[in-house]
């Protein structure tokens, strides 16, 4: 009896697994605005990955102009909930690294002391709520998302003071930058 129930259970699971949708490539491309206490700025993002049933996971990047321009590189995940035919609500999240655009790295001197700085990457986090509406007969979708962005990075400033007996002493100072903003994104996906 127990063996029969186990075999029946395994056959049921095999049929259910075969009836499921297959994973497929999917992309989400968006433009948006970041709103914060320091500034308002645009952002552009693309996330490419795999969609399976009501889940989407991918790797994203873009350009973020909020306060200091940077390039986020992150892993993203979405969970979709059906609202009706061809409409879905979704929860989105992402985490990764934030790379400041460029590197000041320029050394300058005021005639007495030499200064220079360099940037170090930080953390990038985002989370949001969105709405997805299918258009056309393919897998094309319009996306709108309201969320929260957090990005950080470091700047290391080095100063070299003159001396009579080289090597001259260096002073290093580290500045930690953290920026929080609300985001409103509009996009296209398939």
PDB file of C-alpha atoms in Angstrom:
ATOM      1  CA  UNK A   1       0.000   0.000   0.000  1.00  0.00           C
ATOM      2  CA  UNK A   2       2.754   2.453   0.976  1.00  0.00           C
ATOM      3  CA  UNK A   3       4.768   1.610  -2.145  1.00  0.00           C
ATOM      4  CA  UNK A   4       1.699   2.217  -4.288  1.00  0.00           C
ATOM      5  CA  UNK A   5       1.124   5.651  -2.701  1.00  0.00           C
ATOM      6  CA  UNK A   6       4.783   6.594  -3.179  1.00  0.00           C
ATOM      7  CA  UNK A   7       4.695   5.535  -6.857  1.00  0.00           C
ATOM      8  CA  UNK A   8       1.428   7.465  -7.374  1.00  0.00           C
ATOM      9  CA  UNK A   9       2.971  10.547  -5.727  1.00  0.00           C
ATOM     10  CA  UNK A  10       6.123  10.334  -7.909  1.00  0.00           C
ATOM     11  CA  UNK A  11       4.044   9.903 -11.093  1.00  0.00           C
ATOM     12  CA  UNK A  12       1.899  12.915 -10.144  1.00  0.00           C
ATOM     13  CA  UNK A  13       5.019  15.022  -9.566  1.00  0.00           C
ATOM     14  CA  UNK A  14       6.533  13.902 -12.891  1.00  0.00           C
ATOM     15  CA  UNK A  15       3.370  14.879 -14.784  1.00  0.00           C
ATOM     16  CA  UNK A  16       3.279  18.259 -12.985  1.00  0.00           C
ATOM     17  CA  UNK A  17       6.943  18.967 -13.740  1.00  0.00           C
ATOM     18  CA  UNK A  18       6.446  18.151 -17.438  1.00  0.00           C
ATOM     19  CA  UNK A  19       3.369  20.420 -17.596  1.00  0.00           C
ATOM     20  CA  UNK A  20       5.260  23.453 -16.246  1.00  0.00           C
ATOM     21  CA  UNK A  21       6.462  26.279 -18.419  1.00  0.00           C
ATOM     22  CA  UNK A  22      10.047  26.218 -19.618  1.00  0.00           C
ATOM     23  CA  UNK A  23      12.508  28.896 -18.476  1.00  0.00           C
ATOM     24  CA  UNK A  24      13.054  31.604 -21.107  1.00  0.00           C
ATOM     25  CA  UNK A  25      15.336  34.575 -21.673  1.00  0.00           C
ATOM     26  CA  UNK A  26      13.812  37.865 -20.577  1.00  0.00           C
ATOM     27  CA  UNK A  27      14.895  41.489 -20.433  1.00  0.00           C
ATOM     28  CA  UNK A  28      13.688  44.621 -18.653  1.00  0.00           C
ATOM     29  CA  UNK A  29      14.907  47.993 -19.961  1.00  0.00           C
ATOM     30  CA  UNK A  30      13.904  51.188 -18.186  1.00  0.00           C
ATOM     31  CA  UNK A  31      14.445  54.911 -17.846  1.00  0.00           C
ATOM     32  CA  UNK A  32      13.548  56.730 -14.702  1.00  0.00           C
ATOM     33  CA  UNK A  33      13.911  59.596 -12.295  1.00  0.00           C
ATOM     34  CA  UNK A  34      15.524  59.559  -8.863  1.00  0.00           C
ATOM     35  CA  UNK A  35      14.072  61.905  -6.237  1.00  0.00           C
ATOM     36  CA  UNK A  36      15.958  62.710  -3.063  1.00  0.00           C
ATOM     37  CA  UNK A  37      16.808  65.426  -0.587  1.00  0.00           C
ATOM     38  CA  UNK A  38      20.017  66.292  -2.411  1.00  0.00           C
ATOM     39  CA  UNK A  39      18.970  66.288  -6.034  1.00  0.00           C
ATOM     40  CA  UNK A  40      16.666  64.938  -8.745  1.00  0.00           C
ATOM     41  CA  UNK A  41      18.377  63.006 -11.508  1.00  0.00           C
ATOM     42  CA  UNK A  42      17.768  60.532 -14.346  1.00  0.00           C
ATOM     43  CA  UNK A  43      18.728  56.883 -14.467  1.00  0.00           C
ATOM     44  CA  UNK A  44      18.865  54.227 -17.200  1.00  0.00           C
ATOM     45  CA  UNK A  45      18.905  50.482 -16.479  1.00  0.00           C
ATOM     46  CA  UNK A  46      18.810  47.139 -18.232  1.00  0.00           C
ATOM     47  CA  UNK A  47      18.316  43.775 -16.552  1.00  0.00           C
ATOM     48  CA  UNK A  48      18.724  40.554 -18.531  1.00  0.00           C
ATOM     49  CA  UNK A  49      18.020  37.093 -17.189  1.00  0.00           C
ATOM     50  CA  UNK A  50      15.697  34.130 -16.989  1.00  0.00           C
ATOM     51  CA  UNK A  51      11.930  34.195 -16.482  1.00  0.00           C
ATOM     52  CA  UNK A  52      10.244  31.087 -15.102  1.00  0.00           C
ATOM     53  CA  UNK A  53       6.588  30.985 -14.181  1.00  0.00           C
ATOM     54  CA  UNK A  54       6.045  33.966 -11.817  1.00  0.00           C
ATOM     55  CA  UNK A  55       9.741  34.598 -11.164  1.00  0.00           C
ATOM     56  CA  UNK A  56      12.442  36.582 -12.921  1.00  0.00           C
ATOM     57  CA  UNK A  57      16.150  36.670 -12.020  1.00  0.00           C
ATOM     58  CA  UNK A  58      18.890  38.470 -13.897  1.00  0.00           C
ATOM     59  CA  UNK A  59      21.978  40.647 -13.973  1.00  0.00           C
ATOM     60  CA  UNK A  60      21.504  44.398 -14.314  1.00  0.00           C
ATOM     61  CA  UNK A  61      23.533  47.492 -15.021  1.00  0.00           C
ATOM     62  CA  UNK A  62      22.938  51.096 -16.008  1.00  0.00           C
ATOM     63  CA  UNK A  63      23.912  54.682 -15.365  1.00  0.00           C
ATOM     64  CA  UNK A  64      22.777  56.571 -12.278  1.00  0.00           C
ATOM     65  CA  UNK A  65      23.208  60.376 -12.237  1.00  0.00           C
ATOM     66  CA  UNK A  66      21.990  60.936  -8.669  1.00  0.00           C
ATOM     67  CA  UNK A  67      24.415  63.404  -6.955  1.00  0.00           C
ATOM     68  CA  UNK A  68      27.535  61.646  -8.297  1.00  0.00           C
ATOM     69  CA  UNK A  69      27.343  59.734 -11.565  1.00  0.00           C
ATOM     70  CA  UNK A  70      27.906  55.996 -11.159  1.00  0.00           C
ATOM     71  CA  UNK A  71      27.419  52.606 -12.800  1.00  0.00           C
ATOM     72  CA  UNK A  72      25.581  49.991 -10.723  1.00  0.00           C
ATOM     73  CA  UNK A  73      26.166  46.289 -11.433  1.00  0.00           C
ATOM     74  CA  UNK A  74      23.678  44.085  -9.582  1.00  0.00           C
ATOM     75  CA  UNK A  75      21.714  40.853  -9.333  1.00  0.00           C
ATOM     76  CA  UNK A  76      17.981  41.407  -9.616  1.00  0.00           C
ATOM     77  CA  UNK A  77      14.929  39.337  -8.748  1.00  0.00           C
ATOM     78  CA  UNK A  78      11.207  39.863  -9.327  1.00  0.00           C
ATOM     79  CA  UNK A  79       8.154  37.984  -8.080  1.00  0.00           C
ATOM     80  CA  UNK A  80       4.972  38.472 -10.127  1.00  0.00           C
ATOM     81  CA  UNK A  81       1.355  38.212  -8.916  1.00  0.00           C
ATOM     82  CA  UNK A  82      -1.515  37.943 -11.406  1.00  0.00           C
ATOM     83  CA  UNK A  83      -4.131  40.706 -11.336  1.00  0.00           C
ATOM     84  CA  UNK A  84      -6.061  39.480 -14.318  1.00  0.00           C
ATOM     85  CA  UNK A  85      -5.489  38.517 -17.891  1.00  0.00           C
ATOM     86  CA  UNK A  86      -2.210  40.059 -19.155  1.00  0.00           C
ATOM     87  CA  UNK A  87      -1.691  42.247 -16.043  1.00  0.00           C
ATOM     88  CA  UNK A  88       0.586  41.609 -13.084  1.00  0.00           C
ATOM     89  CA  UNK A  89       1.768  43.315  -9.941  1.00  0.00           C
ATOM     90  CA  UNK A  90       5.390  42.605  -8.945  1.00  0.00           C
ATOM     91  CA  UNK A  91       7.921  42.972  -6.159  1.00  0.00           C
ATOM     92  CA  UNK A  92      11.458  43.784  -7.318  1.00  0.00           C
ATOM     93  CA  UNK A  93      14.773  43.767  -5.517  1.00  0.00           C
ATOM     94  CA  UNK A  94      18.428  44.079  -6.429  1.00  0.00           C
ATOM     95  CA  UNK A  95      21.825  44.079  -4.775  1.00  0.00           C
ATOM     96  CA  UNK A  96      25.336  44.547  -6.077  1.00  0.00           C
ATOM     97  CA  UNK A  97      28.206  46.973  -6.498  1.00  0.00           C
ATOM     98  CA  UNK A  98      28.226  50.683  -7.288  1.00  0.00           C
ATOM     99  CA  UNK A  99      31.139  51.940  -9.398  1.00  0.00           C
ATOM    100  CA  UNK A 100      31.699  55.709  -9.473  1.00  0.00           C
ATOM    101  CA  UNK A 101      31.955  57.029 -13.028  1.00  0.00           C
ATOM    102  CA  UNK A 102      35.543  57.937 -13.726  1.00  0.00           C
ATOM    103  CA  UNK A 103      38.319  58.387 -11.243  1.00  0.00           C
ATOM    104  CA  UNK A 104      39.421  61.866 -10.244  1.00  0.00           C
ATOM    105  CA  UNK A 105      42.977  60.576  -9.723  1.00  0.00           C
ATOM    106  CA  UNK A 106      44.355  63.967 -10.676  1.00  0.00           C
ATOM    107  CA  UNK A 107      47.045  65.331  -8.469  1.00  0.00           C
ATOM    108  CA  UNK A 108      47.270  69.062  -8.066  1.00  0.00           C
ATOM    109  CA  UNK A 109      49.464  71.318  -6.034  1.00  0.00           C
ATOM    110  CA  UNK A 110      48.949  74.656  -4.364  1.00  0.00           C
ATOM    111  CA  UNK A 111      52.704  75.276  -4.440  1.00  0.00           C
ATOM    112  CA  UNK A 112      53.285  73.834  -0.997  1.00  0.00           C
ATOM    113  CA  UNK A 113      51.215  70.637  -0.702  1.00  0.00           C
ATOM    114  CA  UNK A 114      50.227  68.070  -3.398  1.00  0.00           C
ATOM    115  CA  UNK A 115      46.722  66.560  -3.371  1.00  0.00           C
ATOM    116  CA  UNK A 116      45.116  63.656  -5.199  1.00  0.00           C
ATOM    117  CA  UNK A 117      42.073  61.455  -4.859  1.00  0.00           C
ATOM    118  CA  UNK A 118      40.717  58.114  -6.027  1.00  0.00           C
ATOM    119  CA  UNK A 119      37.319  56.421  -5.878  1.00  0.00           C
ATOM    120  CA  UNK A 120      36.560  52.940  -4.548  1.00  0.00           C
ATOM    121  CA  UNK A 121      33.361  51.023  -5.398  1.00  0.00           C
ATOM    122  CA  UNK A 122      30.597  50.621  -2.857  1.00  0.00           C
ATOM    123  CA  UNK A 123      27.249  48.878  -2.445  1.00  0.00           C
ATOM    124  CA  UNK A 124      24.141  49.268  -4.602  1.00  0.00           C
ATOM    125  CA  UNK A 125      20.696  48.213  -3.325  1.00  0.00           C
ATOM    126  CA  UNK A 126      17.202  48.711  -4.722  1.00  0.00           C
ATOM    127  CA  UNK A 127      13.688  47.519  -3.965  1.00  0.00           C
ATOM    128  CA  UNK A 128      10.331  48.404  -5.418  1.00  0.00           C
ATOM    129  CA  UNK A 129       6.743  47.679  -6.366  1.00  0.00           C
ATOM    130  CA  UNK A 130       5.723  47.520  -9.975  1.00  0.00           C
ATOM    131  CA  UNK A 131       2.979  46.949 -12.501  1.00  0.00           C
ATOM    132  CA  UNK A 132       3.408  44.919 -15.709  1.00  0.00           C
ATOM    133  CA  UNK A 133       0.954  45.015 -18.600  1.00  0.00           C
ATOM    134  CA  UNK A 134       1.308  42.753 -21.628  1.00  0.00           C
ATOM    135  CA  UNK A 135       0.974  44.342 -25.059  1.00  0.00           C
ATOM    136  CA  UNK A 136       0.732  42.623 -28.428  1.00  0.00           C
ATOM    137  CA  UNK A 137       0.655  38.895 -29.018  1.00  0.00           C
ATOM    138  CA  UNK A 138       4.257  38.230 -28.006  1.00  0.00           C
ATOM    139  CA  UNK A 139       5.829  38.501 -24.554  1.00  0.00           C
ATOM    140  CA  UNK A 140       6.181  42.297 -24.789  1.00  0.00           C
ATOM    141  CA  UNK A 141       5.341  44.208 -21.628  1.00  0.00           C
ATOM    142  CA  UNK A 142       5.050  47.771 -20.402  1.00  0.00           C
ATOM    143  CA  UNK A 143       6.560  48.219 -16.931  1.00  0.00           C
ATOM    144  CA  UNK A 144       6.163  50.911 -14.310  1.00  0.00           C
ATOM    145  CA  UNK A 145       7.925  50.735 -10.957  1.00  0.00           C
ATOM    146  CA  UNK A 146       8.131  52.848  -7.815  1.00  0.00           C
ATOM    147  CA  UNK A 147      11.076  52.014  -5.588  1.00  0.00           C
ATOM    148  CA  UNK A 148      13.947  52.956  -3.311  1.00  0.00           C
ATOM    149  CA  UNK A 149      17.628  53.168  -4.307  1.00  0.00           C
ATOM    150  CA  UNK A 150      20.666  53.176  -2.057  1.00  0.00           C
ATOM    151  CA  UNK A 151      24.187  53.585  -3.408  1.00  0.00           C
ATOM    152  CA  UNK A 152      27.522  54.182  -1.741  1.00  0.00           C
ATOM    153  CA  UNK A 153      31.206  54.534  -2.561  1.00  0.00           C
ATOM    154  CA  UNK A 154      34.413  55.907  -1.076  1.00  0.00           C
ATOM    155  CA  UNK A 155      36.809  58.658  -2.040  1.00  0.00           C
ATOM    156  CA  UNK A 156      40.367  58.537  -0.724  1.00  0.00           C
ATOM    157  CA  UNK A 157      42.171  61.890  -0.700  1.00  0.00           C
ATOM    158  CA  UNK A 158      45.948  61.819  -0.387  1.00  0.00           C
ATOM    159  CA  UNK A 159      48.008  64.882   0.532  1.00  0.00           C
ATOM    160  CA  UNK A 160      51.828  65.017   0.383  1.00  0.00           C
ATOM    161  CA  UNK A 161      53.492  67.669   2.499  1.00  0.00           C
ATOM    162  CA  UNK A 162      56.916  69.069   1.626  1.00  0.00           C
ATOM    163  CA  UNK A 163      59.943  68.099   3.674  1.00  0.00           C
ATOM    164  CA  UNK A 164      63.737  68.489   3.618  1.00  0.00           C
ATOM    165  CA  UNK A 165      64.471  64.774   3.970  1.00  0.00           C
ATOM    166  CA  UNK A 166      62.451  62.611   1.458  1.00  0.00           C
ATOM    167  CA  UNK A 167      60.356  60.518   1.418  1.00  0.00           C
ATOM    168  CA  UNK A 168      57.896  63.180   2.443  1.00  0.00           C
ATOM    169  CA  UNK A 169      54.977  62.221   4.713  1.00  0.00           C
ATOM    170  CA  UNK A 170      51.577  61.454   3.212  1.00  0.00           C
ATOM    171  CA  UNK A 171      48.211  62.031   4.776  1.00  0.00           C
ATOM    172  CA  UNK A 172      45.204  59.962   3.657  1.00  0.00           C
ATOM    173  CA  UNK A 173      41.620  60.815   4.377  1.00  0.00           C
ATOM    174  CA  UNK A 174      38.637  58.637   3.428  1.00  0.00           C
ATOM    175  CA  UNK A 175      35.186  60.035   2.634  1.00  0.00           C
ATOM    176  CA  UNK A 176      32.242  57.619   2.635  1.00  0.00           C
ATOM    177  CA  UNK A 177      29.385  58.696   0.380  1.00  0.00           C
ATOM    178  CA  UNK A 178      25.876  57.240   0.816  1.00  0.00           C
ATOM    179  CA  UNK A 179      22.953  58.374  -1.312  1.00  0.00           C
ATOM    180  CA  UNK A 180      19.290  57.382  -0.866  1.00  0.00           C
ATOM    181  CA  UNK A 181      16.569  58.246  -3.344  1.00  0.00           C
ATOM    182  CA  UNK A 182      13.070  57.277  -4.429  1.00  0.00           C
ATOM    183  CA  UNK A 183      12.866  56.057  -8.011  1.00  0.00           C
ATOM    184  CA  UNK A 184      10.145  56.083 -10.628  1.00  0.00           C
ATOM    185  CA  UNK A 185      10.953  53.911 -13.650  1.00  0.00           C
ATOM    186  CA  UNK A 186       9.156  53.296 -16.938  1.00  0.00           C
ATOM    187  CA  UNK A 187      10.247  50.401 -19.088  1.00  0.00           C
ATOM    188  CA  UNK A 188       9.779  47.811 -21.746  1.00  0.00           C
ATOM    189  CA  UNK A 189      10.353  44.104 -21.299  1.00  0.00           C
ATOM    190  CA  UNK A 190       9.962  40.819 -23.060  1.00  0.00           C
TER     191      UNK A 190
END
